[in-house]
Structures are given as structure tokens and as C-alpha cells.
Amino acid sequence: MSRQQESQLGNHRATSSSTTTTRFSLADHDFVVQWILDLQDHSKRELALRLLALCIALHPRTKKELIKANLTAYIYPFLNNRNQEGPHEHIRIASLGVIGALVKVIDTEVIRYLLHPLNPDVIPGCINCMEVGSELSKTVATFIINQIIITEEGMRYCCVLPERFYAMGFALGNMVEELIKGGRLAEHSAKRLLKHIICCYERLSQYPR
């Protein structure tokens, strides 16, 4: 699936959310047909599946169904993978993208779901990605952590146990140290990561303990 098709996907999502009709336009039909063809093409399947998962996680109606089906349980093993080779990193980024889409808009139902005892791996998984992932993985994982601790429930969950609090602080500190050692603090991509790190530090500093 090309960049142009990704752009078309975004346009179709925006159009679909702003209209009350349930019928596909001809352009929608052509796009879906191409999407199905991409799913059948081994070289394009990964991107097509990633976009499908992101669409499910982003749309308000399908997001709820994703939560009900507990589909994120199939994602957590990829977050906990410590292999840093390219294919593993691509899957790591795609998996983080789905979780990131779920928390993009703060929703207490989503946060409760992610922090439910039956889903104990989202925080450790994100911390693992902050430790072993690429800069993009680190950025998305830190964003997810920040979105979770913005809520009071997420804040309590992450700070109630000292080991959780210190694990996050250690991972955040290591990322800052890596940026400093690499002399990359002024780079644009590094600034995005640093912004999320600072937001996490600022939020964690508000915990009364």
C-alpha cells in the first residue's frame, strides 16, 4: 500500500465520520478492493494489516468492539519482545500504534480496560519498548504512558507500587541520557520524544507520595 493510499485512507475516514450515509462511494469501493488485493500481496500485507488495526482502534464504534473482544491481548507479546532486528521492530511499532490509537483521545473506559488485572502487560510492554525500541518506538511508548498517567486512575496504577514508579523513572532517565550522549537533543525527531518524556516527568511529580 503506497503513501498515496495511506493518505486516501485518512481522507475516507474523515469523510465517513462526517456523513450520515452508510453507502460506499465508487472511490470507497475501489479503495477497499485495492486494500483486499494488498492483503493478498505478501510484500504489502504488513502495512495493510497495520492500517486495518489502526482503523479499528481509531473509530469510536469499532474501538469498543476491539475492547470487548480483548484483541490487545494478542499485541502485548510483541511489546515485550526484546529482539531489535528490523522485522521485530516493525511489528513493535505497529503494535504500539494500535495501543496509541486507543489512547489518542482520553477515554476512561479505555484506560480502565488497559489497566485491568487481565491486561497486566501494557505498562511493562511500553517500558520494554522504551528500553530496546527505535526512537519511534520510544516516542510512541512514552506517549502511551503519558496518556495513561494523565488520568487519575492511570496515575494511581503507575505509582501505587514503588517498582512500577521506579521502572518508569529509570526508563525515562535512560532515554534522556541516550539523547544527551548522542548529542541529539536539538534534532526534530528527538524533540518529540523529549516532549513526551518531560510531560511524563511533570505528571509523575504531581503524585503526592
mmCIF file of C-alpha atoms in Angstrom:
data_model
loop_
_atom_site.group_PDB
_atom_site.id
_atom_site.type_symbol
_atom_site.label_atom_id
_atom_site.label_comp_id
_atom_site.label_asym_id
_atom_site.label_seq_id
_atom_site.Cartn_x
_atom_site.Cartn_y
_atom_site.Cartn_z
ATOM 1 C CA MET A 1 0.000 0.000 0.000
ATOM 2 C CA SER A 2 1.537 3.294 -1.110
ATOM 3 C CA ARG A 3 1.789 6.615 0.713
ATOM 4 C CA GLN A 4 -0.945 7.898 -1.583
ATOM 5 C CA GLN A 5 -3.215 5.060 -0.499
ATOM 6 C CA GLU A 6 -2.470 5.816 3.159
ATOM 7 C CA SER A 7 -3.489 9.415 2.503
ATOM 8 C CA GLN A 8 -6.651 8.209 0.799
ATOM 9 C CA LEU A 9 -7.420 6.081 3.832
ATOM 10 C CA GLY A 10 -7.238 9.139 6.063
ATOM 11 C CA ASN A 11 -9.492 11.071 3.712
ATOM 12 C CA HIS A 12 -12.024 8.238 3.603
ATOM 13 C CA ARG A 13 -12.056 8.027 7.402
ATOM 14 C CA ALA A 14 -12.668 11.753 7.686
ATOM 15 C CA THR A 15 -15.416 11.643 5.072
ATOM 16 C CA SER A 16 -17.095 8.647 6.680
ATOM 17 C CA SER A 17 -17.143 10.255 10.109
ATOM 18 C CA SER A 18 -18.774 13.437 8.821
ATOM 19 C CA THR A 19 -21.576 11.903 6.786
ATOM 20 C CA THR A 20 -24.725 10.058 7.774
ATOM 21 C CA THR A 21 -24.953 7.851 4.712
ATOM 22 C CA THR A 22 -23.954 4.201 5.011
ATOM 23 C CA ARG A 23 -23.407 3.602 1.316
ATOM 24 C CA PHE A 24 -19.939 3.340 -0.168
ATOM 25 C CA SER A 25 -18.994 5.735 -2.914
ATOM 26 C CA LEU A 26 -17.273 4.399 -6.011
ATOM 27 C CA ALA A 27 -13.958 5.722 -4.671
ATOM 28 C CA ASP A 28 -14.540 3.885 -1.384
ATOM 29 C CA HIS A 29 -15.264 0.695 -3.291
ATOM 30 C CA ASP A 30 -12.091 0.993 -5.363
ATOM 31 C CA PHE A 31 -10.049 1.667 -2.253
ATOM 32 C CA VAL A 32 -11.440 -1.357 -0.401
ATOM 33 C CA VAL A 33 -10.778 -3.559 -3.427
ATOM 34 C CA GLN A 34 -7.168 -2.348 -3.526
ATOM 35 C CA TRP A 35 -6.878 -2.931 0.209
ATOM 36 C CA ILE A 36 -8.022 -6.537 -0.200
ATOM 37 C CA LEU A 37 -5.516 -7.022 -3.007
ATOM 38 C CA ASP A 38 -2.772 -5.641 -0.774
ATOM 39 C CA LEU A 39 -3.721 -8.125 1.934
ATOM 40 C CA GLN A 40 -3.162 -10.899 -0.593
ATOM 41 C CA ASP A 41 0.219 -9.494 -1.624
ATOM 42 C CA HIS A 42 2.862 -10.748 0.801
ATOM 43 C CA SER A 43 5.077 -7.695 0.274
ATOM 44 C CA LYS A 44 2.236 -5.296 1.154
ATOM 45 C CA ARG A 45 0.382 -7.368 3.733
ATOM 46 C CA GLU A 46 2.147 -5.976 6.802
ATOM 47 C CA LEU A 47 1.257 -2.363 6.034
ATOM 48 C CA ALA A 48 -2.307 -3.265 5.033
ATOM 49 C CA LEU A 49 -2.861 -5.155 8.289
ATOM 50 C CA ARG A 50 -1.317 -2.330 10.289
ATOM 51 C CA LEU A 51 -3.657 0.197 8.709
ATOM 52 C CA LEU A 52 -6.615 -2.105 9.322
ATOM 53 C CA ALA A 53 -5.740 -2.446 13.006
ATOM 54 C CA LEU A 54 -5.260 1.309 13.324
ATOM 55 C CA CYS A 55 -8.639 1.970 11.719
ATOM 56 C CA ILE A 56 -10.327 -0.415 14.145
ATOM 57 C CA ALA A 57 -8.622 1.227 17.121
ATOM 58 C CA LEU A 58 -9.367 4.778 15.961
ATOM 59 C CA HIS A 59 -13.045 4.504 15.073
ATOM 60 C CA PRO A 60 -15.306 5.042 18.126
ATOM 61 C CA ARG A 61 -17.626 2.125 17.308
ATOM 62 C CA THR A 62 -15.041 -0.467 16.337
ATOM 63 C CA LYS A 63 -12.795 0.621 19.208
ATOM 64 C CA LYS A 64 -15.425 -0.572 21.676
ATOM 65 C CA GLU A 65 -15.720 -3.903 19.878
ATOM 66 C CA LEU A 66 -11.942 -4.299 19.933
ATOM 67 C CA ILE A 67 -12.016 -3.790 23.690
ATOM 68 C CA LYS A 68 -14.906 -6.220 24.182
ATOM 69 C CA ALA A 69 -13.038 -8.873 22.213
ATOM 70 C CA ASN A 70 -9.839 -8.181 24.190
ATOM 71 C CA LEU A 71 -7.856 -8.192 20.959
ATOM 72 C CA THR A 72 -4.992 -6.261 22.517
ATOM 73 C CA ALA A 73 -4.055 -9.457 24.351
ATOM 74 C CA TYR A 74 -2.569 -10.605 21.047
ATOM 75 C CA ILE A 75 -0.451 -7.439 20.833
ATOM 76 C CA TYR A 76 1.300 -7.476 24.207
ATOM 77 C CA PRO A 77 3.775 -10.272 23.350
ATOM 78 C CA PHE A 78 5.140 -8.062 20.573
ATOM 79 C CA LEU A 79 5.618 -5.206 23.042
ATOM 80 C CA ASN A 80 7.603 -7.453 25.371
ATOM 81 C CA ASN A 81 9.869 -8.717 22.593
ATOM 82 C CA ARG A 82 13.464 -7.564 23.145
ATOM 83 C CA ASN A 83 14.763 -8.505 19.693
ATOM 84 C CA GLN A 84 15.990 -5.331 17.981
ATOM 85 C CA GLU A 85 16.233 -6.638 14.422
ATOM 86 C CA GLY A 86 14.297 -4.826 11.692
ATOM 87 C CA PRO A 87 11.284 -7.149 11.271
ATOM 88 C CA HIS A 88 10.758 -7.303 15.032
ATOM 89 C CA GLU A 89 10.982 -3.525 15.280
ATOM 90 C CA HIS A 90 8.382 -3.091 12.538
ATOM 91 C CA ILE A 91 5.950 -5.318 14.429
ATOM 92 C CA ARG A 92 6.767 -3.479 17.653
ATOM 93 C CA ILE A 93 5.926 -0.132 16.055
ATOM 94 C CA ALA A 94 2.712 -1.482 14.531
ATOM 95 C CA SER A 95 1.621 -2.903 17.896
ATOM 96 C CA LEU A 96 2.378 0.347 19.688
ATOM 97 C CA GLY A 97 0.417 2.168 17.001
ATOM 98 C CA VAL A 98 -2.735 0.236 17.871
ATOM 99 C CA ILE A 99 -2.412 0.991 21.597
ATOM 100 C CA GLY A 100 -1.528 4.592 20.774
ATOM 101 C CA ALA A 101 -4.671 4.891 18.669
ATOM 102 C CA LEU A 102 -6.762 3.607 21.578
ATOM 103 C CA VAL A 103 -5.420 6.250 23.964
ATOM 104 C CA LYS A 104 -5.114 9.103 21.463
ATOM 105 C CA VAL A 105 -8.341 10.539 22.854
ATOM 106 C CA ILE A 106 -8.543 10.199 26.624
ATOM 107 C CA ASP A 107 -11.335 7.750 27.430
ATOM 108 C CA THR A 108 -11.712 6.421 30.964
ATOM 109 C CA GLU A 109 -13.265 3.206 29.655
ATOM 110 C CA VAL A 110 -10.191 2.553 27.513
ATOM 111 C CA ILE A 111 -7.806 3.365 30.369
ATOM 112 C CA ARG A 112 -9.673 1.042 32.736
ATOM 113 C CA TYR A 113 -9.542 -1.681 30.123
ATOM 114 C CA LEU A 114 -5.797 -1.292 29.585
ATOM 115 C CA LEU A 115 -5.130 -1.306 33.330
ATOM 116 C CA HIS A 116 -7.463 -4.191 34.137
ATOM 117 C CA PRO A 117 -5.811 -7.084 36.021
ATOM 118 C CA LEU A 118 -6.494 -9.276 32.994
ATOM 119 C CA ASN A 119 -4.318 -6.909 30.921
ATOM 120 C CA PRO A 120 -1.201 -6.566 33.065
ATOM 121 C CA ASP A 121 1.274 -6.088 30.229
ATOM 122 C CA VAL A 122 0.598 -2.656 28.758
ATOM 123 C CA ILE A 123 2.820 -0.683 31.159
ATOM 124 C CA PRO A 124 5.675 -3.250 31.269
ATOM 125 C CA GLY A 125 5.377 -3.622 27.493
ATOM 126 C CA CYS A 126 5.703 0.112 26.922
ATOM 127 C CA ILE A 127 8.645 0.308 29.316
ATOM 128 C CA ASN A 128 10.306 -2.518 27.403
ATOM 129 C CA CYS A 129 9.813 -0.601 24.146
ATOM 130 C CA MET A 130 11.298 2.492 25.790
ATOM 131 C CA GLU A 131 14.368 0.417 26.624
ATOM 132 C CA VAL A 132 15.001 -1.584 23.448
ATOM 133 C CA GLY A 133 12.976 0.063 20.676
ATOM 134 C CA SER A 134 13.921 2.520 17.973
ATOM 135 C CA GLU A 135 13.398 6.223 18.528
ATOM 136 C CA LEU A 136 9.928 5.946 17.002
ATOM 137 C CA SER A 137 9.046 3.057 19.312
ATOM 138 C CA LYS A 138 10.343 5.005 22.293
ATOM 139 C CA THR A 139 8.310 8.044 21.269
ATOM 140 C CA VAL A 140 5.024 6.159 20.858
ATOM 141 C CA ALA A 141 5.556 4.107 24.025
ATOM 142 C CA THR A 142 6.283 7.255 26.048
ATOM 143 C CA PHE A 143 3.201 8.919 24.551
ATOM 144 C CA ILE A 144 1.070 5.952 25.656
ATOM 145 C CA ILE A 145 2.475 6.102 29.185
ATOM 146 C CA ASN A 146 1.783 9.828 29.329
ATOM 147 C CA GLN A 147 -1.798 9.409 28.116
ATOM 148 C CA ILE A 148 -2.390 6.785 30.794
ATOM 149 C CA ILE A 149 -0.951 8.758 33.706
ATOM 150 C CA ILE A 150 -2.842 11.891 32.685
ATOM 151 C CA THR A 151 -5.895 10.206 34.195
ATOM 152 C CA GLU A 152 -6.190 9.861 37.952
ATOM 153 C CA GLU A 153 -6.815 6.134 37.638
ATOM 154 C CA GLY A 154 -3.738 5.687 35.486
ATOM 155 C CA MET A 155 -1.664 7.794 37.852
ATOM 156 C CA ARG A 156 -2.668 5.686 40.849
ATOM 157 C CA TYR A 157 -1.982 2.460 38.981
ATOM 158 C CA CYS A 158 1.508 3.516 37.925
ATOM 159 C CA CYS A 159 2.530 4.992 41.261
ATOM 160 C CA VAL A 160 0.877 2.770 43.861
ATOM 161 C CA LEU A 161 3.703 0.223 43.688
ATOM 162 C CA PRO A 162 7.273 1.525 44.064
ATOM 163 C CA GLU A 163 8.604 -0.911 41.455
ATOM 164 C CA ARG A 164 6.243 0.469 38.797
ATOM 165 C CA PHE A 165 7.133 4.055 39.627
ATOM 166 C CA TYR A 166 10.878 3.420 39.641
ATOM 167 C CA ALA A 167 10.737 1.316 36.460
ATOM 168 C CA MET A 168 9.141 4.220 34.606
ATOM 169 C CA GLY A 169 11.546 6.750 36.090
ATOM 170 C CA PHE A 170 14.529 4.576 35.201
ATOM 171 C CA ALA A 171 13.352 4.126 31.596
ATOM 172 C CA LEU A 172 12.677 7.850 31.196
ATOM 173 C CA GLY A 173 16.072 8.742 32.623
ATOM 174 C CA ASN A 174 17.877 6.304 30.345
ATOM 175 C CA MET A 175 16.225 7.796 27.264
ATOM 176 C CA VAL A 176 17.277 11.305 28.262
ATOM 177 C CA GLU A 177 20.812 10.080 28.879
ATOM 178 C CA GLU A 178 20.917 8.422 25.450
ATOM 179 C CA LEU A 179 19.801 11.642 23.765
ATOM 180 C CA ILE A 180 22.440 13.654 25.625
ATOM 181 C CA LYS A 181 25.247 11.201 24.896
ATOM 182 C CA GLY A 182 24.289 11.093 21.240
ATOM 183 C CA GLY A 183 24.186 14.883 21.033
ATOM 184 C CA ARG A 184 20.703 14.654 19.565
ATOM 185 C CA LEU A 185 18.668 16.927 21.817
ATOM 186 C CA ALA A 186 18.386 19.572 19.086
ATOM 187 C CA GLU A 187 17.108 17.168 16.418
ATOM 188 C CA HIS A 188 13.459 17.490 15.451
ATOM 189 C CA SER A 189 12.566 13.826 15.999
ATOM 190 C CA ALA A 190 14.372 13.824 19.343
ATOM 191 C CA LYS A 191 12.402 16.883 20.424
ATOM 192 C CA ARG A 192 9.155 14.945 20.033
ATOM 193 C CA LEU A 193 10.471 12.179 22.263
ATOM 194 C CA LEU A 194 11.849 14.671 24.770
ATOM 195 C CA LYS A 195 8.489 16.455 24.899
ATOM 196 C CA HIS A 196 6.708 13.250 25.935
ATOM 197 C CA ILE A 197 9.442 12.440 28.458
ATOM 198 C CA ILE A 198 9.097 15.866 30.077
ATOM 199 C CA CYS A 199 5.302 15.507 30.177
ATOM 200 C CA CYS A 200 5.688 12.168 31.959
ATOM 201 C CA TYR A 201 8.137 13.626 34.475
ATOM 202 C CA GLU A 202 5.870 16.605 35.090
ATOM 203 C CA ARG A 203 2.853 14.380 35.679
ATOM 204 C CA LEU A 204 4.706 11.925 37.916
ATOM 205 C CA SER A 205 5.996 14.832 40.008
ATOM 206 C CA GLN A 206 2.389 15.631 40.925
ATOM 207 C CA TYR A 207 1.909 12.350 42.758
ATOM 208 C CA PRO A 208 1.651 13.237 46.460
ATOM 209 C CA ARG A 209 3.854 10.402 47.754
#
